[in-house]
Amino acid sequence: MQKALKVYGEVLRLVRRLPEDSRPYYAKYARENFVNYREVDANDTNALDELFLRAYNHSVWVLNKYSVDESAANRLKEICCG
């Protein structure tokens, strides 16, 4: 649970790097996704790792879409994959 909260917090920090008009959409999108997956078994490490990797990959995709340097997601990568 702690790791999920760290990932969520870091995703929201990355949302702040996006253009102001797109921030509400992506903040809402992130919240909805984390809420939708809260029922995942905390003991199923494979499922959790897959979800965290998906969060990282999607965050990098969004950052690239808005020409934000993807190195901004290094901390998220460390949390999700490291």
PDB file of C-alpha atoms in Angstrom:
ATOM      1  CA  MET A   1       0.000   0.000   0.000  1.00  0.00           C
ATOM      2  CA  GLN A   2       2.828   2.403   0.829  1.00  0.00           C
ATOM      3  CA  LYS A   3       4.441   1.859  -2.557  1.00  0.00           C
ATOM      4  CA  ALA A   4       1.129   2.547  -4.312  1.00  0.00           C
ATOM      5  CA  LEU A   5       0.763   5.819  -2.415  1.00  0.00           C
ATOM      6  CA  LYS A   6       4.306   6.822  -3.343  1.00  0.00           C
ATOM      7  CA  VAL A   7       3.624   6.058  -7.002  1.00  0.00           C
ATOM      8  CA  TYR A   8       0.375   8.024  -6.921  1.00  0.00           C
ATOM      9  CA  GLY A   9       2.058  11.005  -5.258  1.00  0.00           C
ATOM     10  CA  GLU A  10       4.865  10.992  -7.792  1.00  0.00           C
ATOM     11  CA  VAL A  11       2.414  10.774 -10.701  1.00  0.00           C
ATOM     12  CA  LEU A  12       0.622  13.843  -9.325  1.00  0.00           C
ATOM     13  CA  ARG A  13       3.968  15.665  -9.066  1.00  0.00           C
ATOM     14  CA  LEU A  14       4.584  14.883 -12.722  1.00  0.00           C
ATOM     15  CA  VAL A  15       1.130  16.185 -13.620  1.00  0.00           C
ATOM     16  CA  ARG A  16       2.243  19.573 -12.264  1.00  0.00           C
ATOM     17  CA  ARG A  17       4.880  19.695 -15.022  1.00  0.00           C
ATOM     18  CA  LEU A  18       2.230  19.534 -17.744  1.00  0.00           C
ATOM     19  CA  PRO A  19       0.626  22.582 -19.340  1.00  0.00           C
ATOM     20  CA  GLU A  20      -1.851  24.184 -16.973  1.00  0.00           C
ATOM     21  CA  ASP A  21      -4.904  23.469 -19.105  1.00  0.00           C
ATOM     22  CA  SER A  22      -4.213  19.703 -19.225  1.00  0.00           C
ATOM     23  CA  ARG A  23      -3.425  19.206 -15.521  1.00  0.00           C
ATOM     24  CA  PRO A  24      -7.011  18.687 -14.277  1.00  0.00           C
ATOM     25  CA  TYR A  25      -7.656  15.982 -16.874  1.00  0.00           C
ATOM     26  CA  TYR A  26      -4.536  13.976 -16.047  1.00  0.00           C
ATOM     27  CA  ALA A  27      -4.917  14.423 -12.292  1.00  0.00           C
ATOM     28  CA  LYS A  28      -8.468  13.072 -12.537  1.00  0.00           C
ATOM     29  CA  TYR A  29      -7.328  10.271 -14.854  1.00  0.00           C
ATOM     30  CA  ALA A  30      -4.598   9.228 -12.401  1.00  0.00           C
ATOM     31  CA  ARG A  31      -7.005   9.226  -9.461  1.00  0.00           C
ATOM     32  CA  GLU A  32      -9.595   7.178 -11.331  1.00  0.00           C
ATOM     33  CA  ASN A  33      -6.994   4.585 -12.294  1.00  0.00           C
ATOM     34  CA  PHE A  34      -5.608   4.230  -8.799  1.00  0.00           C
ATOM     35  CA  VAL A  35      -9.141   3.936  -7.394  1.00  0.00           C
ATOM     36  CA  ASN A  36     -10.090   1.337 -10.007  1.00  0.00           C
ATOM     37  CA  TYR A  37      -7.165  -0.891  -9.053  1.00  0.00           C
ATOM     38  CA  ARG A  38      -7.419  -0.616  -5.290  1.00  0.00           C
ATOM     39  CA  GLU A  39      -9.002  -4.067  -5.148  1.00  0.00           C
ATOM     40  CA  VAL A  40      -5.839  -5.768  -6.437  1.00  0.00           C
ATOM     41  CA  ASP A  41      -4.534  -8.266  -3.928  1.00  0.00           C
ATOM     42  CA  ALA A  42      -1.618  -6.685  -2.068  1.00  0.00           C
ATOM     43  CA  ASN A  43       0.082 -10.090  -1.957  1.00  0.00           C
ATOM     44  CA  ASP A  44       0.019 -10.489  -5.749  1.00  0.00           C
ATOM     45  CA  THR A  45       3.413  -8.961  -6.475  1.00  0.00           C
ATOM     46  CA  ASN A  46       3.256  -9.787 -10.190  1.00  0.00           C
ATOM     47  CA  ALA A  47       0.015  -7.865 -10.658  1.00  0.00           C
ATOM     48  CA  LEU A  48       1.296  -4.933  -8.608  1.00  0.00           C
ATOM     49  CA  ASP A  49       4.595  -4.793 -10.475  1.00  0.00           C
ATOM     50  CA  GLU A  50       2.720  -4.834 -13.773  1.00  0.00           C
ATOM     51  CA  LEU A  51       0.464  -1.976 -12.643  1.00  0.00           C
ATOM     52  CA  PHE A  52       3.407   0.088 -11.407  1.00  0.00           C
ATOM     53  CA  LEU A  53       5.273  -0.462 -14.662  1.00  0.00           C
ATOM     54  CA  ARG A  54       2.165   0.566 -16.584  1.00  0.00           C
ATOM     55  CA  ALA A  55       1.910   3.745 -14.470  1.00  0.00           C
ATOM     56  CA  TYR A  56       5.530   4.569 -15.257  1.00  0.00           C
ATOM     57  CA  ASN A  57       5.233   3.856 -18.985  1.00  0.00           C
ATOM     58  CA  HIS A  58       2.039   5.852 -19.315  1.00  0.00           C
ATOM     59  CA  SER A  59       3.552   8.762 -17.384  1.00  0.00           C
ATOM     60  CA  VAL A  60       6.567   8.831 -19.703  1.00  0.00           C
ATOM     61  CA  TRP A  61       4.252   8.730 -22.725  1.00  0.00           C
ATOM     62  CA  VAL A  62       2.269  11.725 -21.425  1.00  0.00           C
ATOM     63  CA  LEU A  63       5.447  13.662 -20.610  1.00  0.00           C
ATOM     64  CA  ASN A  64       6.734  13.048 -24.141  1.00  0.00           C
ATOM     65  CA  LYS A  65       3.384  14.079 -25.592  1.00  0.00           C
ATOM     66  CA  TYR A  66       3.770  17.493 -23.969  1.00  0.00           C
ATOM     67  CA  SER A  67       7.528  17.717 -24.655  1.00  0.00           C
ATOM     68  CA  VAL A  68       8.456  17.476 -20.992  1.00  0.00           C
ATOM     69  CA  ASP A  69      11.851  15.884 -20.469  1.00  0.00           C
ATOM     70  CA  GLU A  70      11.204  12.284 -19.502  1.00  0.00           C
ATOM     71  CA  SER A  71      14.069  12.422 -17.023  1.00  0.00           C
ATOM     72  CA  ALA A  72      11.490  14.113 -14.787  1.00  0.00           C
ATOM     73  CA  ALA A  73      10.094  10.608 -14.297  1.00  0.00           C
ATOM     74  CA  ASN A  74      13.355   9.168 -12.950  1.00  0.00           C
ATOM     75  CA  ARG A  75      12.066   9.184  -9.392  1.00  0.00           C
ATOM     76  CA  LEU A  76       8.885   7.425 -10.497  1.00  0.00           C
ATOM     77  CA  LYS A  77      10.986   4.851 -12.333  1.00  0.00           C
ATOM     78  CA  GLU A  78      13.014   4.275  -9.179  1.00  0.00           C
ATOM     79  CA  ILE A  79       9.852   3.733  -7.136  1.00  0.00           C
ATOM     80  CA  CYS A  80       8.112   1.525  -9.698  1.00  0.00           C
ATOM     81  CA  CYS A  81      10.988  -0.506 -11.078  1.00  0.00           C
ATOM     82  CA  GLY A  82      13.784  -0.193  -8.562  1.00  0.00           C
TER      83      GLY A  82
END
